[in-house]
Tab-separated table of C-alpha atoms and ligand atoms in Angstrom:
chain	number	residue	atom	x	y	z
W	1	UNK	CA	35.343	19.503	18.785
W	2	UNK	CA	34.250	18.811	22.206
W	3	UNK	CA	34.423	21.780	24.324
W	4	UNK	CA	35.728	21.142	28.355
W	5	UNK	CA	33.430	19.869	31.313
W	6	UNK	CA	33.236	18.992	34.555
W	7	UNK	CA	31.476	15.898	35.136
W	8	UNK	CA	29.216	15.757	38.402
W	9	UNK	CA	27.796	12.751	40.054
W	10	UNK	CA	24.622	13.098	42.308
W	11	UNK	CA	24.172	9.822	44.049
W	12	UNK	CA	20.352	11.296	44.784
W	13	UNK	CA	17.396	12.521	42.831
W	14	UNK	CA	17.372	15.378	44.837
W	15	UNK	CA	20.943	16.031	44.663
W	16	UNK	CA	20.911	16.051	40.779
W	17	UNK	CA	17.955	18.780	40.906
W	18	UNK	CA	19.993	20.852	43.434
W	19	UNK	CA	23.294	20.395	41.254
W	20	UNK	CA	20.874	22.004	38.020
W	21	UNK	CA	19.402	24.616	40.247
W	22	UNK	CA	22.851	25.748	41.343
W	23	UNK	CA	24.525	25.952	38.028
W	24	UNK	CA	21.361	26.903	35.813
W	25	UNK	CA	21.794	27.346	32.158
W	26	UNK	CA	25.682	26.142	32.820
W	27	UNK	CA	24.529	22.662	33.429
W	28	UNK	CA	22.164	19.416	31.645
W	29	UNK	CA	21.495	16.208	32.388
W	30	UNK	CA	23.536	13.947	31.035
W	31	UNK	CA	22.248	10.038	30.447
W	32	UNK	CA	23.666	8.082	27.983
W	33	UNK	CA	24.752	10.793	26.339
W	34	UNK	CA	24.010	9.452	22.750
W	35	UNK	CA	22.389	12.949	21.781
W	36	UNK	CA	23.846	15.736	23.927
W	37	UNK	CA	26.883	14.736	23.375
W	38	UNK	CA	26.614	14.747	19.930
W	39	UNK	CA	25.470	18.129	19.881
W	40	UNK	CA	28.088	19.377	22.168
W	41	UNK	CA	30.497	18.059	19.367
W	42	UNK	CA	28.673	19.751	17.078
W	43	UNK	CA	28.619	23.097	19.149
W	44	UNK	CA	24.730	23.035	19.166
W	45	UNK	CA	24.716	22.935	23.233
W	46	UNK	CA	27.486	24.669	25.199
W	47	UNK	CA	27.650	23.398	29.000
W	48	UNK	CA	30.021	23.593	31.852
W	49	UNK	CA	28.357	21.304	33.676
W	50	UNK	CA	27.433	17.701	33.367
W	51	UNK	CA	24.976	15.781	35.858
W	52	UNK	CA	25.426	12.384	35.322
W	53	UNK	CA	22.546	10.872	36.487
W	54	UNK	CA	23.804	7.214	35.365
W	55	UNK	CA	25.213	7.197	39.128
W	56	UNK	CA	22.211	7.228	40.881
W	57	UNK	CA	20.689	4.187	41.450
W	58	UNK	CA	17.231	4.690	42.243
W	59	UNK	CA	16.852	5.958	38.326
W	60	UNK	CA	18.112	2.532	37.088
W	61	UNK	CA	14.880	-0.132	38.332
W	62	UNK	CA	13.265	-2.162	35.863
W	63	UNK	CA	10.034	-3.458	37.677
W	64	UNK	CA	7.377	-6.101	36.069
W	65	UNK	CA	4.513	-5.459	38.193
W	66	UNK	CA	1.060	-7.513	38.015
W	67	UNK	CA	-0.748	-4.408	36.595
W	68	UNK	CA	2.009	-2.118	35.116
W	69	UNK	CA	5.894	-1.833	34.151
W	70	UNK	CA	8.011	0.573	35.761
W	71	UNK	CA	11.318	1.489	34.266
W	72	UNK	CA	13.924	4.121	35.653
W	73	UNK	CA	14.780	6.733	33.832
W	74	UNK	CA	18.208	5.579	32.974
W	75	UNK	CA	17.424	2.185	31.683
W	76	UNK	CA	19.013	1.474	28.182
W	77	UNK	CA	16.717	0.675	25.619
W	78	UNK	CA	18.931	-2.361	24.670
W	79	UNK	CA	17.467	-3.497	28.332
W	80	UNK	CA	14.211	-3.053	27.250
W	81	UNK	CA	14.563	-4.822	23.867
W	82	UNK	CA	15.838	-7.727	25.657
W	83	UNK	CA	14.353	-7.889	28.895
W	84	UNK	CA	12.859	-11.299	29.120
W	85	UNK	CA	9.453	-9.734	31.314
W	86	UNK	CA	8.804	-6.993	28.869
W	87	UNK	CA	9.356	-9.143	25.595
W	88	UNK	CA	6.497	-11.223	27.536
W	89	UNK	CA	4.263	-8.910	29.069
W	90	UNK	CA	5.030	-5.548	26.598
W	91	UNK	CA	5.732	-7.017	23.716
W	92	UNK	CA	4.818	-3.737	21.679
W	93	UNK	CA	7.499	-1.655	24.051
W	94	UNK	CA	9.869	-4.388	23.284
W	95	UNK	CA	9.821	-4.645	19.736
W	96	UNK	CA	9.562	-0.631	19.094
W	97	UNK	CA	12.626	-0.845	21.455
W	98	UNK	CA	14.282	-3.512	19.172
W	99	UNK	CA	14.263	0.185	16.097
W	100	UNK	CA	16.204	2.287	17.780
W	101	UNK	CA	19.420	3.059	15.848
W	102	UNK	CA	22.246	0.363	16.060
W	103	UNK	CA	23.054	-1.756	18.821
W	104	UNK	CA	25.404	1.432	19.733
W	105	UNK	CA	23.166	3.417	20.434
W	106	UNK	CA	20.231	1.130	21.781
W	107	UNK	CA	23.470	0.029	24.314
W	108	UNK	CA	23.957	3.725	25.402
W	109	UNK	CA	20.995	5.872	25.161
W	110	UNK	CA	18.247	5.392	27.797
W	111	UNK	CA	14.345	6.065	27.605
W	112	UNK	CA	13.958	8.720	29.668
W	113	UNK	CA	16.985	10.388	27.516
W	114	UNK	CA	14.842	9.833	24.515
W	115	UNK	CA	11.465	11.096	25.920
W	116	UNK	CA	13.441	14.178	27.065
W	117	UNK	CA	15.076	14.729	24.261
W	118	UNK	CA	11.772	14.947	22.309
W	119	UNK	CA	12.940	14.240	19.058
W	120	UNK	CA	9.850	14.184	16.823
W	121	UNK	CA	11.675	11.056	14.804
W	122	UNK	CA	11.562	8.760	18.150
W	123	UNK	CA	10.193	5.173	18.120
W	124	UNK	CA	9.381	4.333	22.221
W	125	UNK	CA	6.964	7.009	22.593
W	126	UNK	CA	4.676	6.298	19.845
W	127	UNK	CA	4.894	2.572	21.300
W	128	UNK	CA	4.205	4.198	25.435
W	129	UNK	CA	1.119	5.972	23.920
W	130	UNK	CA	-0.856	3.014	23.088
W	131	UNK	CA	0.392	1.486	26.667
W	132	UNK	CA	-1.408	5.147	28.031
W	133	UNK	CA	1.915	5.141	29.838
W	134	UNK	CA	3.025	7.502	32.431
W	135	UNK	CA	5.688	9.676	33.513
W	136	UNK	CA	7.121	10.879	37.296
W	137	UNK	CA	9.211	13.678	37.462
W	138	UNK	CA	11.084	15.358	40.118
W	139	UNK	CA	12.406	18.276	41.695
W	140	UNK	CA	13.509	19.915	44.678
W	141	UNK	CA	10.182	21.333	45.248
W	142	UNK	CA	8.815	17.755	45.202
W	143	UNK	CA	7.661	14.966	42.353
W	144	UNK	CA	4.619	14.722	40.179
W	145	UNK	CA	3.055	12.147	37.995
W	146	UNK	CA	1.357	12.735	34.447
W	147	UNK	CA	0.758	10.849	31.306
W	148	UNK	CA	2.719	10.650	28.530
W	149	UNK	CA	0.803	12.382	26.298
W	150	UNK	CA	0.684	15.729	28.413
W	151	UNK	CA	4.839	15.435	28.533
W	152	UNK	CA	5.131	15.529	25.024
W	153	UNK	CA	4.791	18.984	24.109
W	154	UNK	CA	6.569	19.242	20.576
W	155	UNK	CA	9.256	19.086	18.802
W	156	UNK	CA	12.580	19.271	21.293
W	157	UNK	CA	9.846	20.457	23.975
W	158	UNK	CA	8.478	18.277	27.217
W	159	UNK	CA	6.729	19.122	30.220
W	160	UNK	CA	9.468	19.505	32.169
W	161	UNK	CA	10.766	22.182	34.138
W	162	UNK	CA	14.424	23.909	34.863
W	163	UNK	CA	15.878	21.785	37.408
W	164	UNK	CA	13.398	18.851	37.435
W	165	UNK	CA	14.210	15.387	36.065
W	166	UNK	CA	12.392	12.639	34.625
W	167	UNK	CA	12.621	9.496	37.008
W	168	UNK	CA	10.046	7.148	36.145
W	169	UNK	CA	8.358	5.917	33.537
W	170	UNK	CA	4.995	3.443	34.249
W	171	UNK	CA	3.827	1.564	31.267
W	172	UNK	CA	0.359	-0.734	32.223
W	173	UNK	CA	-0.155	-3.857	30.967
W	174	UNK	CA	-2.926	-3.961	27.910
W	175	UNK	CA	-6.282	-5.241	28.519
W	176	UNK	CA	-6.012	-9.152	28.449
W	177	UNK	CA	-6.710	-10.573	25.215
W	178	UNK	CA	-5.371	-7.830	23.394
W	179	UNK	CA	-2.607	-8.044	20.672
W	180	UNK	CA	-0.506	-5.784	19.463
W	181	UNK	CA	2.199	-4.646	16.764
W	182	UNK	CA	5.095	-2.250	15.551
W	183	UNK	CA	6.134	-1.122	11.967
W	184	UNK	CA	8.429	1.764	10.962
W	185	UNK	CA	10.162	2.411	8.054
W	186	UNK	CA	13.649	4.287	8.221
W	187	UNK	CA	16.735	5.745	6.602
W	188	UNK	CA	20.068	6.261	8.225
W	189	UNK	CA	18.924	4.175	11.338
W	190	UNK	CA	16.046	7.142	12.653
W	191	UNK	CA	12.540	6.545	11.892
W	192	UNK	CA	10.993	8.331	9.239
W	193	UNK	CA	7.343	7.556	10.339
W	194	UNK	CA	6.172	4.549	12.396
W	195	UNK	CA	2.906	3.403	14.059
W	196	UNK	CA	1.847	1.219	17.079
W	197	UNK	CA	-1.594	-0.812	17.381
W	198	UNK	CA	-3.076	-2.415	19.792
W	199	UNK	CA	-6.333	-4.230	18.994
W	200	UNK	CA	-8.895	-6.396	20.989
W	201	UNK	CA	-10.402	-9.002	17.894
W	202	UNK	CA	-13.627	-11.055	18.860
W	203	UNK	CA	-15.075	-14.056	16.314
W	204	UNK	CA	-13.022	-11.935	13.675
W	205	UNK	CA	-13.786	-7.956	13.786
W	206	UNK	CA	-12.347	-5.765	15.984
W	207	UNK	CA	-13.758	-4.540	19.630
W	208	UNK	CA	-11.457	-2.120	20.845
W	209	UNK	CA	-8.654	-0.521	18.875
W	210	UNK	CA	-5.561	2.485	20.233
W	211	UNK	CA	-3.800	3.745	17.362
W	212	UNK	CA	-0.604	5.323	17.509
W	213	UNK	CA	1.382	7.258	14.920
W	214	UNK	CA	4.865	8.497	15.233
W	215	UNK	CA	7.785	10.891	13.837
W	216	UNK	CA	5.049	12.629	11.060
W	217	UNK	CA	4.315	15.778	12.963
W	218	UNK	CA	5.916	17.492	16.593
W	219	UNK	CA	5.437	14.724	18.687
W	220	UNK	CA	3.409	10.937	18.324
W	221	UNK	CA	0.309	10.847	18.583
W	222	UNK	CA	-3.295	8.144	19.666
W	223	UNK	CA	-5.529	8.768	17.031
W	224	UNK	CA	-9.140	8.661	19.119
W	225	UNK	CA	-11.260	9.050	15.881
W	226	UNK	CA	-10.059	6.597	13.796
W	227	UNK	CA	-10.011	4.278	16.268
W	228	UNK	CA	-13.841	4.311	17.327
W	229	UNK	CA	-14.403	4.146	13.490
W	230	UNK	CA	-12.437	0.466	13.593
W	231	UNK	CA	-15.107	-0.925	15.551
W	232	UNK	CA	-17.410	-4.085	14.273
W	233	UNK	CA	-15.008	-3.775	11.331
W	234	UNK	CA	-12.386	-7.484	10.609
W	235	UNK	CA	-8.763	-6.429	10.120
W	236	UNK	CA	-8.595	-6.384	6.159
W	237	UNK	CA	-11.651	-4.109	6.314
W	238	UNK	CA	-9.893	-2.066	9.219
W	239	UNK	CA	-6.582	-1.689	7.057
W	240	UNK	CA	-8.420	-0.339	4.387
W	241	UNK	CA	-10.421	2.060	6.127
W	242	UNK	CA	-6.663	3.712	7.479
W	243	UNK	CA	-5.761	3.904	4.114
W	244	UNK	CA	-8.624	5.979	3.591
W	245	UNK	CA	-8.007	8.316	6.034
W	246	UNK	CA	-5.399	10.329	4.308
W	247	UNK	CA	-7.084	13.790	4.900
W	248	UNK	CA	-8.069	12.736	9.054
W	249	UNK	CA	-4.026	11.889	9.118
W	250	UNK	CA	-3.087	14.917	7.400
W	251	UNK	CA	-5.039	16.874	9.757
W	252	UNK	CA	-4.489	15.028	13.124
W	253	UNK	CA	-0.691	14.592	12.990
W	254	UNK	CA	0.298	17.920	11.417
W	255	UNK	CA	2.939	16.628	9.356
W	256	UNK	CA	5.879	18.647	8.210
W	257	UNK	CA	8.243	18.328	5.915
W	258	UNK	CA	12.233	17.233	7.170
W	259	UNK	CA	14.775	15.488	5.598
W	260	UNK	CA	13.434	12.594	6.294
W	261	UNK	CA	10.294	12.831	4.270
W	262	UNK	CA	7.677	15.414	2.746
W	263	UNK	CA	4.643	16.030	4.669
W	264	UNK	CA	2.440	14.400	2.233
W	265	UNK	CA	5.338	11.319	1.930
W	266	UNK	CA	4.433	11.102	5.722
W	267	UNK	CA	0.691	12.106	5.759
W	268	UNK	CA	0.279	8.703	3.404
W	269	UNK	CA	3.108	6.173	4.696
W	270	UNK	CA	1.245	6.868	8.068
W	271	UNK	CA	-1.438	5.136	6.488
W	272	UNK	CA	0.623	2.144	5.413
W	273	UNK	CA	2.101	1.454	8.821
W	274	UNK	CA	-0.919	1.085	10.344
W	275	UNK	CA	-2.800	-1.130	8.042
W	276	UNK	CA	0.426	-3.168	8.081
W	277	UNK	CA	0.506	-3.171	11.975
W	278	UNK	CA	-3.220	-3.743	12.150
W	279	UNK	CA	-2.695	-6.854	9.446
W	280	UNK	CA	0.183	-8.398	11.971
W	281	UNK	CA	-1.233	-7.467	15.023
W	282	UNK	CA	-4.533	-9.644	14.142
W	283	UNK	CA	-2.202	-12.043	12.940
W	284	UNK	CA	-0.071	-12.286	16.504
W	285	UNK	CA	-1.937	-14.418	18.622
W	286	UNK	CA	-1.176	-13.973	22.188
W	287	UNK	CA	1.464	-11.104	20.952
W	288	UNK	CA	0.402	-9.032	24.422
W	289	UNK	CA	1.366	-11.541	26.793
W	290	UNK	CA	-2.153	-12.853	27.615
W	291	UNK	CA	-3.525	-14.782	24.600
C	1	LIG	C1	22.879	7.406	15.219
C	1	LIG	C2	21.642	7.544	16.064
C	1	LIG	C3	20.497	6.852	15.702
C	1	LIG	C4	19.345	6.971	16.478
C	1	LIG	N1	18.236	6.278	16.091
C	1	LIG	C5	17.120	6.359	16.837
C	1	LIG	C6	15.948	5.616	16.481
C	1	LIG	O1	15.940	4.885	15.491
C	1	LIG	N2	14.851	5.744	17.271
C	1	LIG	C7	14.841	6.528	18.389
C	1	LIG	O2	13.822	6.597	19.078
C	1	LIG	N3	15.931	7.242	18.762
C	1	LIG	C8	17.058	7.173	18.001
C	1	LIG	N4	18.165	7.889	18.374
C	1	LIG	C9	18.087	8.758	19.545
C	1	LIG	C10	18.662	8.140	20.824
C	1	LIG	O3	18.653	6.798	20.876
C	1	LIG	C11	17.825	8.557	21.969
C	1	LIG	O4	17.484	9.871	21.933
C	1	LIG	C12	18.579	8.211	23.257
C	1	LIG	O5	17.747	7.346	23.932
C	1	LIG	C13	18.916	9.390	24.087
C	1	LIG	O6	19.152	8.923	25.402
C	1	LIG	P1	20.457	9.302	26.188
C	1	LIG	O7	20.361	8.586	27.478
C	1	LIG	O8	21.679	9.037	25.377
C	1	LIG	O9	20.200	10.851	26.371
C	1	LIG	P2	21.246	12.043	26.494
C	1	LIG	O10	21.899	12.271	25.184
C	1	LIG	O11	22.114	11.832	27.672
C	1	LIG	O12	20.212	13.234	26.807
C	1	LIG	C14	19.288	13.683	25.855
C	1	LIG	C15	18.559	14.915	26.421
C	1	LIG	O13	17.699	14.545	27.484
C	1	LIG	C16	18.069	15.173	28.720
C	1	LIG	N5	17.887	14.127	29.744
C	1	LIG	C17	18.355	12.860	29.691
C	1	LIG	N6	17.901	12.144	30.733
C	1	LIG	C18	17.145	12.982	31.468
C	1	LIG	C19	16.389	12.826	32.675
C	1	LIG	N7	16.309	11.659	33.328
C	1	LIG	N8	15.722	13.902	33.154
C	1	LIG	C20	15.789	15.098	32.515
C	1	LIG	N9	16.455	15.301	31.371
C	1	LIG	C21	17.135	14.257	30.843
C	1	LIG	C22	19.510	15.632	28.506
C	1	LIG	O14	19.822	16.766	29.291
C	1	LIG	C23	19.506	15.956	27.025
C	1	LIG	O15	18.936	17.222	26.803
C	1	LIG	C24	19.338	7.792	17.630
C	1	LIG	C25	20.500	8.464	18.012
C	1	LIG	C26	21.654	8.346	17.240
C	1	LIG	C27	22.882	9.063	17.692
């Protein structure tokens, strides 16, 4: 059962971060609610307070610049999955977007709810890594930017502080000419592992590669080794050579075992994904936005 609250609702940034510095450990951001409230059902998370932050306004732009994407916090993935702009110029973003859940949930839960919820089993982030997207967060004591990667901590664990708030996330463009693809597989709508490629082919083998896997250990992850080894190599040779890297996985990702999957179930379907993303991404012509 759903214990009593009192709903606030900053209008400001800085009034939400004053509101959560006022009540403490009483109070939590509240977004789309798709998560906390389900674990305030659940009596996971006890709070007296909820700051909405769906009623400031600032937190809900949705920005296709020439050289990057910027999306407020509070922007519904369903936005993102159908956002003409993005489906053109970040396709990946858009199609890892396209995962989440049900159309419920994609209709009420927001990015930066998902990258602060830190779930490990999360499809956008492992999608924003190979973008080398970034994050702005704020507090009273002022805002700062960082990437992606340094938010994630963990499981359930981000770089942010009591009191501060996620605002912004910036998502660049990929290098023109570069395509890219998604694949996940899944029970009971959450991810049990998924990947994210993004690959720069020339006359047939592969220039430039960013690898990302997702939902196998803490947090996604870019996979810097096995990416340099994709160079000079064509996709079918590529795909095989991620297949082989079973024991680099196993070691990189630090898979665990959940109820979604063992760690060696993981350690191998991570594998999988991304010989089947590389395959599709080589196959997508123009799937970036640029040709
Ligand atoms: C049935 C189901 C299926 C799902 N399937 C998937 C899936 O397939 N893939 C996937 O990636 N996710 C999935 N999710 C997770 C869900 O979609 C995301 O976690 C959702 O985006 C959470 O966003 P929200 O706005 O609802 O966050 P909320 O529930 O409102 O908040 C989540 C947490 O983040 C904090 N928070 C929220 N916004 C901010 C902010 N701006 N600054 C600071 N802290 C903040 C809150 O205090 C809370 O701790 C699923 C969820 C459900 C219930």
């Amino acid at each position: 059962m759903l214990s009593s609250f009192e709903l606030l609702e900053p209008t400001t940034v800085q009034e939400a971060a004053g509101l959560l510095e006022r009540y403490g450990d009483e109070a939590r951001v509240y977004a789309g609610g798709a998560e906390l409230i389900l674990l305030m059902r659940y009596g996971l998370v006890d709070a007296t307070y909820l700051v909405n932050v769906k009623t400031i306004s600032g937190l809900g732009g949705l920005v296709a610049g020439e050289d990057a994407l910027r999306v407020g916090s509070i922007v519904t993935h369903r936005a993102l999955e159908l956002d003409a702009a993005v489906r053109k110029g970040w396709p990946l973003l858009a199609a890892a977007e396209s995962h989440v859940g049900n159309i419920r949930v994609r209709s009420q839960g927001t990015l930066g709810g998902n990258l602060c919820f830190a779930d490990p089993h999360a499809d956008p982030p492992t999608a924003l890594l190979v973008y080398e997207a970034s994050v702005t967060i704020e507090g009273s004591g002022g805002s700062s930017w960082l990437p992606l990667s340094e938010f994630l901590r963990g499981t359930y664990e981000t770089a942010l502080q009591p009191a501060e708030l996620l605002v912004e996330i910036e998502v660049p463009r990929l290098p023109s000419g570069w395509t890219a693809a998604f694949a996940r597989t899944e029970r009971f709508y959450r991810p049990t592992a998924n990947a994210a490629v993004a690959i720069d082919l020339r006359a047939g083998a592969i220039a430039g590669a960013r690898l990302a896997v997702g939902c196998v250990g803490p947090t996604a992850m870019r996979l810097p080794q096995l990416e340099s080894e994709l160079a000079g190599l064509t996709p079918a040779e590529a795909g095989r050579r991620v297949m082989d890297a079973r024991a680099y996985l196993s070691r990189q990702l630090d898979p665990v075992d959940d109820l979604l999957g063992s760690a060696e179930y993981k350690s191998y379907i991570a594998g999988v994904l991304l010989a089947r993303a590389i395959g599709q991404a080589a196959g997508t012509e123009g799937a970036n936005g640029h040709g």
